[in-house]
Short mmCIF file of C-alpha atoms and ligand atoms in Angstrom, two decimals:
data_model
loop_
_atom_site.label_atom_id
_atom_site.label_comp_id
_atom_site.label_asym_id
_atom_site.label_seq_id
_atom_site.Cartn_x
_atom_site.Cartn_y
_atom_site.Cartn_z
CA MET A 1 -32.61 -131.59 41.17
CA THR A 2 -32.74 -130.06 44.34
CA GLU A 3 -29.53 -129.70 45.52
CA GLN A 4 -29.56 -127.28 48.05
CA LEU A 5 -26.28 -124.35 46.69
CA TRP A 6 -25.97 -122.85 50.33
CA PRO A 7 -27.57 -124.73 53.38
CA PRO A 8 -29.80 -122.49 56.39
CA GLY A 9 -27.76 -121.13 58.37
CA THR A 10 -24.94 -119.72 55.63
CA ASP A 11 -23.63 -116.22 56.01
CA PHE A 12 -23.99 -113.20 53.57
CA ALA A 13 -20.08 -112.82 52.81
CA THR A 14 -19.94 -116.88 52.28
CA ALA A 15 -22.64 -116.31 49.93
CA ILE A 16 -21.39 -113.75 47.29
CA ALA A 17 -17.93 -114.93 47.83
CA GLU A 18 -18.89 -118.13 46.66
CA THR A 19 -21.03 -117.04 44.32
CA ALA A 20 -18.30 -114.37 42.92
CA LYS A 21 -15.82 -117.93 42.58
CA LEU A 22 -18.81 -120.44 40.93
CA THR A 23 -19.98 -117.45 38.35
CA ASP A 24 -16.37 -116.65 36.89
CA GLU A 25 -15.71 -120.30 36.65
CA VAL A 26 -18.90 -120.67 34.29
CA ILE A 27 -18.35 -116.85 32.89
CA ALA A 28 -14.41 -117.89 32.22
CA SER A 29 -14.80 -121.42 30.39
CA LEU A 30 -17.82 -119.22 28.10
CA ILE A 31 -15.42 -116.88 26.78
CA PRO A 32 -11.73 -118.88 25.63
CA ILE A 33 -9.77 -117.35 23.46
CA PRO A 34 -9.78 -118.62 19.95
CA PRO A 35 -6.09 -119.00 18.24
CA ASP A 36 -7.24 -116.35 15.89
CA LEU A 37 -7.54 -112.61 13.86
CA GLU A 38 -10.63 -112.19 16.50
CA ALA A 39 -8.83 -113.07 19.65
CA ARG A 40 -8.56 -109.33 20.70
CA VAL A 41 -12.54 -109.14 21.29
CA PHE A 42 -12.08 -112.06 22.96
CA GLU A 43 -9.44 -111.00 25.85
CA ALA A 44 -11.48 -107.37 26.01
CA MET A 45 -14.72 -109.75 27.06
CA ARG A 46 -12.17 -111.90 29.65
CA TYR A 47 -10.99 -108.29 30.79
CA ALA A 48 -14.28 -106.97 31.34
CA ALA A 49 -16.20 -109.27 32.61
CA LEU A 50 -13.64 -111.24 34.81
CA ALA A 51 -12.48 -108.48 36.32
CA PRO A 52 -12.61 -108.13 40.39
CA GLY A 53 -16.93 -106.38 40.77
CA LYS A 54 -19.08 -107.55 43.42
CA ARG A 55 -21.19 -109.94 41.86
CA LEU A 56 -24.19 -108.42 43.45
CA ARG A 57 -26.70 -109.58 40.86
CA PRO A 58 -25.39 -112.97 40.69
CA PHE A 59 -25.59 -113.18 43.68
CA LEU A 60 -29.92 -112.88 44.29
CA VAL A 61 -30.01 -114.76 40.70
CA LEU A 62 -28.85 -117.87 43.37
CA ALA A 63 -30.25 -116.59 46.67
CA SER A 64 -33.95 -116.36 44.34
CA ALA A 65 -33.17 -119.46 42.98
CA GLN A 66 -32.83 -121.68 46.32
CA LEU A 67 -35.51 -120.39 46.67
CA PHE A 68 -37.41 -122.19 44.42
CA SER A 69 -34.95 -125.73 44.65
CA VAL A 70 -33.69 -125.20 41.38
CA ALA A 71 -30.85 -127.02 39.97
CA ARG A 72 -27.58 -124.72 40.26
CA ARG A 73 -26.77 -125.68 36.80
CA SER A 74 -30.01 -123.46 35.90
CA ALA A 75 -29.14 -121.07 38.12
CA LEU A 76 -25.68 -120.59 37.84
CA GLN A 77 -26.77 -120.04 33.59
CA VAL A 78 -29.02 -117.42 34.74
CA ALA A 79 -26.29 -115.62 37.48
CA SER A 80 -22.95 -115.67 34.19
CA ALA A 81 -26.17 -114.33 31.70
CA ILE A 82 -26.63 -111.19 34.16
CA GLU A 83 -23.32 -110.75 34.78
CA LEU A 84 -22.51 -110.28 31.32
CA VAL A 85 -25.19 -107.87 30.44
CA HIS A 86 -23.86 -106.09 33.90
CA ALA A 87 -20.80 -105.91 32.42
CA TYR A 88 -21.29 -104.99 29.35
CA SER A 89 -23.09 -101.71 30.61
CA LEU A 90 -19.91 -100.79 32.18
CA VAL A 91 -18.24 -100.98 29.83
CA HIS A 92 -20.05 -99.33 27.19
CA ASP A 93 -20.88 -96.53 30.18
CA ASP A 94 -17.21 -96.14 30.59
CA LEU A 95 -16.40 -95.29 27.41
CA PRO A 96 -15.32 -91.26 26.17
CA ALA A 97 -19.03 -90.72 24.39
CA MET A 98 -20.84 -91.38 27.90
CA ASP A 99 -18.81 -91.22 31.05
CA ASN A 100 -15.15 -91.28 29.41
CA SER A 101 -13.71 -92.88 32.46
CA ASP A 102 -10.57 -94.02 33.05
CA LEU A 103 -10.49 -96.30 36.19
CA ARG A 104 -12.91 -99.29 36.73
CA ARG A 105 -13.16 -101.58 39.16
CA GLY A 106 -9.93 -101.17 40.59
CA ARG A 107 -7.92 -101.07 37.01
CA PRO A 108 -8.02 -99.30 33.86
CA THR A 109 -11.14 -99.22 31.98
CA CYS A 110 -11.45 -101.73 28.63
CA HIS A 111 -11.55 -98.80 26.26
CA LYS A 112 -8.19 -97.52 28.25
CA ALA A 113 -6.47 -101.20 28.06
CA PHE A 114 -7.28 -102.00 24.59
CA ASP A 115 -9.10 -99.64 22.51
CA ASP A 116 -12.31 -97.54 21.84
CA ALA A 117 -13.44 -100.04 18.82
CA THR A 118 -12.28 -103.17 20.60
CA ALA A 119 -14.24 -101.69 24.13
CA VAL A 120 -16.95 -101.05 21.62
CA LEU A 121 -17.86 -104.83 20.49
CA ALA A 122 -16.65 -106.70 23.48
CA GLY A 123 -19.61 -104.81 24.88
CA ASP A 124 -21.82 -106.20 22.04
CA GLY A 125 -19.90 -109.41 22.07
CA LEU A 126 -20.50 -109.27 25.94
CA LEU A 127 -24.43 -108.78 25.23
CA THR A 128 -25.29 -111.10 21.90
CA MET A 129 -23.86 -114.18 24.32
CA ALA A 130 -26.01 -113.17 27.54
CA PHE A 131 -29.28 -114.56 25.22
CA GLU A 132 -26.84 -116.87 24.28
CA VAL A 133 -26.25 -118.71 27.38
CA LEU A 134 -30.11 -118.59 28.70
CA ALA A 135 -31.34 -120.03 25.15
CA HIS A 136 -28.29 -122.95 25.47
CA ARG A 137 -30.58 -125.96 26.97
CA ASP A 138 -28.46 -126.48 30.25
CA THR A 139 -30.51 -123.20 31.45
CA HIS A 140 -34.11 -125.21 31.30
CA GLY A 141 -34.71 -128.41 29.94
CA ASP A 142 -38.25 -126.23 29.16
CA PRO A 143 -38.15 -124.40 26.34
CA ALA A 144 -40.96 -121.89 27.71
CA VAL A 145 -39.10 -121.30 30.98
CA ARG A 146 -35.99 -120.34 28.65
CA CYS A 147 -38.05 -118.39 26.19
CA GLU A 148 -39.73 -116.64 29.28
CA LEU A 149 -35.70 -115.62 30.85
CA VAL A 150 -34.79 -114.03 27.52
CA ALA A 151 -37.77 -111.85 26.87
CA SER A 152 -38.02 -110.74 30.25
CA LEU A 153 -33.85 -109.35 30.65
CA ALA A 154 -34.30 -108.13 26.80
CA GLN A 155 -36.89 -106.45 28.86
CA ALA A 156 -34.94 -105.34 31.82
CA ALA A 157 -31.60 -104.34 29.08
CA GLY A 158 -33.42 -103.00 26.13
CA GLY A 159 -35.06 -99.19 25.40
CA GLN A 160 -37.60 -99.81 28.12
CA GLY A 161 -35.02 -101.02 30.95
CA MET A 162 -31.54 -100.19 31.46
CA VAL A 163 -30.76 -98.42 27.76
CA GLY A 164 -33.73 -96.24 28.51
CA GLY A 165 -32.78 -94.81 31.60
CA GLN A 166 -29.15 -94.80 31.14
CA MET A 167 -30.54 -92.03 27.29
CA ILE A 168 -31.93 -90.24 30.14
CA ASP A 169 -29.32 -89.87 32.40
CA LEU A 170 -27.48 -88.60 29.75
CA LEU A 171 -29.79 -86.22 29.15
CA ALA A 172 -29.96 -85.37 32.60
CA GLU A 173 -26.50 -84.20 32.46
CA LYS A 174 -27.92 -81.33 30.48
CA ARG A 175 -31.08 -80.57 32.73
CA THR A 176 -31.25 -78.66 35.89
CA ASP A 177 -34.87 -79.41 36.39
CA LEU A 178 -35.36 -83.26 37.89
CA ASP A 179 -37.77 -83.28 40.37
CA ILE A 180 -37.77 -86.48 43.32
CA GLY A 181 -40.11 -88.58 40.72
CA ALA A 182 -37.99 -88.41 37.35
CA ILE A 183 -34.38 -89.40 39.04
CA THR A 184 -36.26 -92.25 40.38
CA ARG A 185 -38.00 -93.34 37.27
CA LEU A 186 -33.77 -92.67 36.03
CA GLN A 187 -33.23 -95.48 38.60
CA ARG A 188 -35.62 -97.27 38.49
CA LEU A 189 -34.82 -98.23 34.28
CA LYS A 190 -31.23 -97.71 34.38
CA THR A 191 -29.92 -100.16 37.81
CA GLY A 192 -33.34 -101.10 38.79
CA ALA A 193 -34.55 -103.35 35.94
CA LEU A 194 -31.62 -105.45 35.74
CA ILE A 195 -32.00 -105.92 39.69
CA ALA A 196 -34.80 -106.90 39.26
CA PHE A 197 -34.60 -109.73 36.81
CA ALA A 198 -32.25 -110.89 38.96
CA CYS A 199 -34.04 -111.57 41.89
CA GLU A 200 -37.51 -113.16 39.52
CA GLY A 201 -34.98 -114.95 37.68
CA GLY A 202 -34.61 -118.00 39.70
CA ALA A 203 -38.66 -117.55 39.93
CA ILE A 204 -39.14 -117.68 36.66
CA LEU A 205 -36.52 -121.05 36.68
CA GLY A 206 -38.55 -122.21 39.47
CA LYS A 207 -42.34 -121.43 37.61
CA ALA A 208 -42.94 -119.52 41.16
CA PRO A 209 -46.85 -119.06 41.48
CA GLN A 210 -47.14 -115.62 40.24
CA GLU A 211 -47.98 -114.29 44.71
CA LEU A 212 -44.29 -115.21 45.05
CA ARG A 213 -42.81 -113.29 41.88
CA LEU A 214 -44.21 -110.29 43.04
CA ALA A 215 -43.17 -110.85 46.31
CA LEU A 216 -39.75 -111.12 45.11
CA ARG A 217 -40.78 -108.11 42.34
CA GLY A 218 -41.71 -105.92 45.51
CA TYR A 219 -38.21 -106.88 46.93
CA ALA A 220 -36.10 -106.44 44.53
CA HIS A 221 -37.85 -102.31 43.97
CA ASP A 222 -37.15 -100.97 46.64
CA LEU A 223 -33.41 -103.03 47.01
CA GLY A 224 -32.67 -101.43 43.60
CA LEU A 225 -33.73 -97.34 44.95
CA ALA A 226 -31.45 -98.52 47.99
CA PHE A 227 -28.60 -98.80 45.75
CA GLN A 228 -29.09 -96.27 44.06
CA ILE A 229 -29.30 -93.78 46.51
CA ALA A 230 -25.71 -96.25 48.29
CA ASP A 231 -24.01 -95.62 45.20
CA ASP A 232 -25.23 -91.95 44.80
CA LEU A 233 -24.25 -91.64 48.63
CA LEU A 234 -20.29 -93.01 47.91
CA ASP A 235 -19.60 -90.85 45.32
CA VAL A 236 -20.27 -87.63 47.25
CA GLU A 237 -18.56 -89.76 50.27
CA GLY A 238 -16.75 -92.79 49.01
CA SER A 239 -12.71 -92.89 47.75
CA ALA A 240 -12.28 -94.18 44.53
CA GLY A 241 -9.12 -96.54 46.34
CA VAL A 242 -11.96 -98.31 47.94
CA THR A 243 -14.48 -97.99 45.27
CA GLY A 244 -12.40 -99.00 42.63
CA LYS A 245 -14.06 -96.40 40.21
CA PRO A 246 -13.68 -92.69 40.49
CA VAL A 247 -15.77 -90.51 43.08
CA GLY A 248 -17.28 -87.06 42.88
CA GLN A 249 -18.11 -87.23 39.32
CA ASP A 250 -22.21 -86.62 39.25
CA ALA A 251 -21.05 -83.39 41.48
CA ALA A 252 -18.83 -82.11 38.74
CA ALA A 253 -21.24 -83.31 35.95
CA GLY A 254 -23.49 -80.98 37.86
CA LYS A 255 -25.51 -84.27 37.43
CA ALA A 256 -29.51 -84.09 39.27
CA THR A 257 -28.91 -87.37 41.77
CA PHE A 258 -31.07 -88.60 44.85
CA VAL A 259 -28.29 -87.37 47.41
CA SER A 260 -28.35 -83.80 45.75
CA ILE A 261 -31.94 -83.27 45.75
CA LEU A 262 -33.11 -84.90 49.00
CA GLY A 263 -28.86 -84.52 50.67
CA VAL A 264 -26.77 -87.07 52.39
CA GLU A 265 -28.45 -86.79 55.83
CA ARG A 266 -32.30 -87.95 53.97
CA ALA A 267 -30.78 -89.64 51.19
CA ARG A 268 -29.47 -92.54 54.09
CA ALA A 269 -32.41 -92.06 55.82
CA GLN A 270 -34.70 -92.86 52.61
CA ALA A 271 -32.16 -95.82 51.66
CA SER A 272 -32.61 -97.38 55.69
CA VAL A 273 -36.80 -96.49 54.87
CA LEU A 274 -36.32 -99.19 51.57
CA VAL A 275 -34.46 -101.61 53.36
CA ARG A 276 -36.42 -102.01 55.11
CA GLN A 277 -39.35 -102.04 53.11
CA ALA A 278 -37.44 -104.05 50.77
CA VAL A 279 -36.89 -107.13 53.34
CA ALA A 280 -41.34 -106.38 54.52
CA HIS A 281 -41.67 -108.13 51.16
CA LEU A 282 -39.41 -110.98 51.62
CA GLU A 283 -42.04 -112.45 54.68
CA PRO A 284 -43.49 -115.56 52.62
CA PHE A 285 -39.99 -117.53 52.00
CA GLU A 286 -39.77 -117.23 56.49
CA SER A 287 -36.27 -117.92 57.17
CA ARG A 288 -35.12 -119.50 53.63
CA ALA A 289 -35.21 -116.03 52.28
CA ASP A 290 -32.54 -114.87 55.04
CA LEU A 291 -29.49 -114.11 52.57
CA LEU A 292 -31.69 -111.49 50.79
CA ARG A 293 -32.31 -110.06 53.95
CA GLN A 294 -28.90 -109.69 54.71
CA ALA A 295 -27.83 -108.77 51.21
CA ALA A 296 -30.01 -105.28 51.91
CA ARG A 297 -28.85 -104.51 54.48
CA PHE A 298 -24.56 -105.33 52.72
CA VAL A 299 -26.60 -102.85 49.82
CA ILE A 300 -26.27 -99.60 51.54
CA ASP A 301 -23.59 -101.04 54.54
CA ARG A 302 -21.03 -101.37 51.29
CA GLN A 303 -18.16 -98.95 50.90
CA ALA A 304 -17.85 -99.73 46.97
C1 LIG B 1 -24.26 -98.35 28.89
C2 LIG B 1 -26.82 -99.13 28.29
C3 LIG B 1 -25.77 -98.91 29.15
C4 LIG B 1 -25.80 -98.77 30.63
C5 LIG B 1 -25.05 -98.31 31.44
C6 LIG B 1 -24.93 -99.89 34.02
C7 LIG B 1 -25.23 -98.31 33.85
C8 LIG B 1 -25.75 -99.02 32.53
C9 LIG B 1 -23.85 -97.57 34.13
C10 LIG B 1 -23.16 -97.70 35.57
C11 LIG B 1 -23.08 -96.44 35.73
C12 LIG B 1 -22.87 -96.58 36.99
C13 LIG B 1 -21.89 -95.80 38.01
C14 LIG B 1 -24.36 -96.40 37.87
C15 LIG B 1 -24.75 -96.90 39.27
C16 LIG B 1 -24.90 -97.76 39.65
C17 LIG B 1 -24.30 -99.06 39.26
C18 LIG B 1 -24.76 -100.30 38.29
C19 LIG B 1 -23.27 -99.92 39.65
C20 LIG B 1 -22.27 -100.52 39.74
O1 LIG B 1 -22.36 -101.55 39.57
P1 LIG B 1 -21.59 -102.66 40.96
O2 LIG B 1 -21.60 -101.68 41.95
O3 LIG B 1 -20.78 -103.03 39.72
O4 LIG B 1 -23.02 -103.67 40.85
P2 LIG B 1 -19.24 -103.79 40.70
O5 LIG B 1 -18.33 -103.67 39.70
O6 LIG B 1 -19.72 -104.18 41.89
O7 LIG B 1 -20.05 -105.35 39.48
#
């Protein structure tokens, strides 16, 4: 089906607000609270997955799916799956064994609102649910497409992607010898891989030709790095009241980041270069990719 999510000319703020509403509706319906003893883990899963975040990854799925006239229902399934994985990663990242954070998305972190063991289980529940969603018939009528989505998300989230990046990140706190190449690789794995899946998800659903997939991969690569540099800058220049999470943590931990290596001004300039490069990859889509162009600018202008 070719139902358009957003008519031409829709602006980014409208589209991402609508993404949040639609994705949250799907996620809420995926996580009902059962009237049984295990209800607590479902409460923690809802708490984490429905907390107010930007929903940038779901937006990227919907905007890329729109390029290939993908059915709205299919795109929303993939958008929800990626947000479940993202929410799990935040829950586990905040645990005492990792970042030990008390604040996330302007609220107490999941392990503070519940307890450590429940937060571990909630993260596990969200991660596994994401694959159940992708494997569901509602996601795509063609089982080969569902398999490709499952395999691609597993790669992006696992040891060759986010989990691998998180491992390097934890080791990086104890090392001062990481150069810009090592930091770039770390971030490509930790945040870039999931962002890349978000951008390619729509292309997989739309059975897009290889050259268009490559264009989206190029966009995602540059966008992911720009996003991370912006995140590092917010850790230095942002405020917890606006970001909804503690700031100054990287410097306090003596962590090597884009900003600690390049300095604030060069890091900002590099992020702008990356956004220009990201936008250049979208040329084959002409004006149909305008929302993705706006997203690239949002990523470095954001305050949270
Ligand atoms: C625990 C396996 C595992 C991985 C954790 C994503 C991650 C890896 C850790 C999050 C820590 C962090 C601050 C990473 C920097 C970039 C990032 C992912 C920020 C949070 O994403 P946003 O800004 O958050 O999209 P919202 O709340 O808006 O969804």
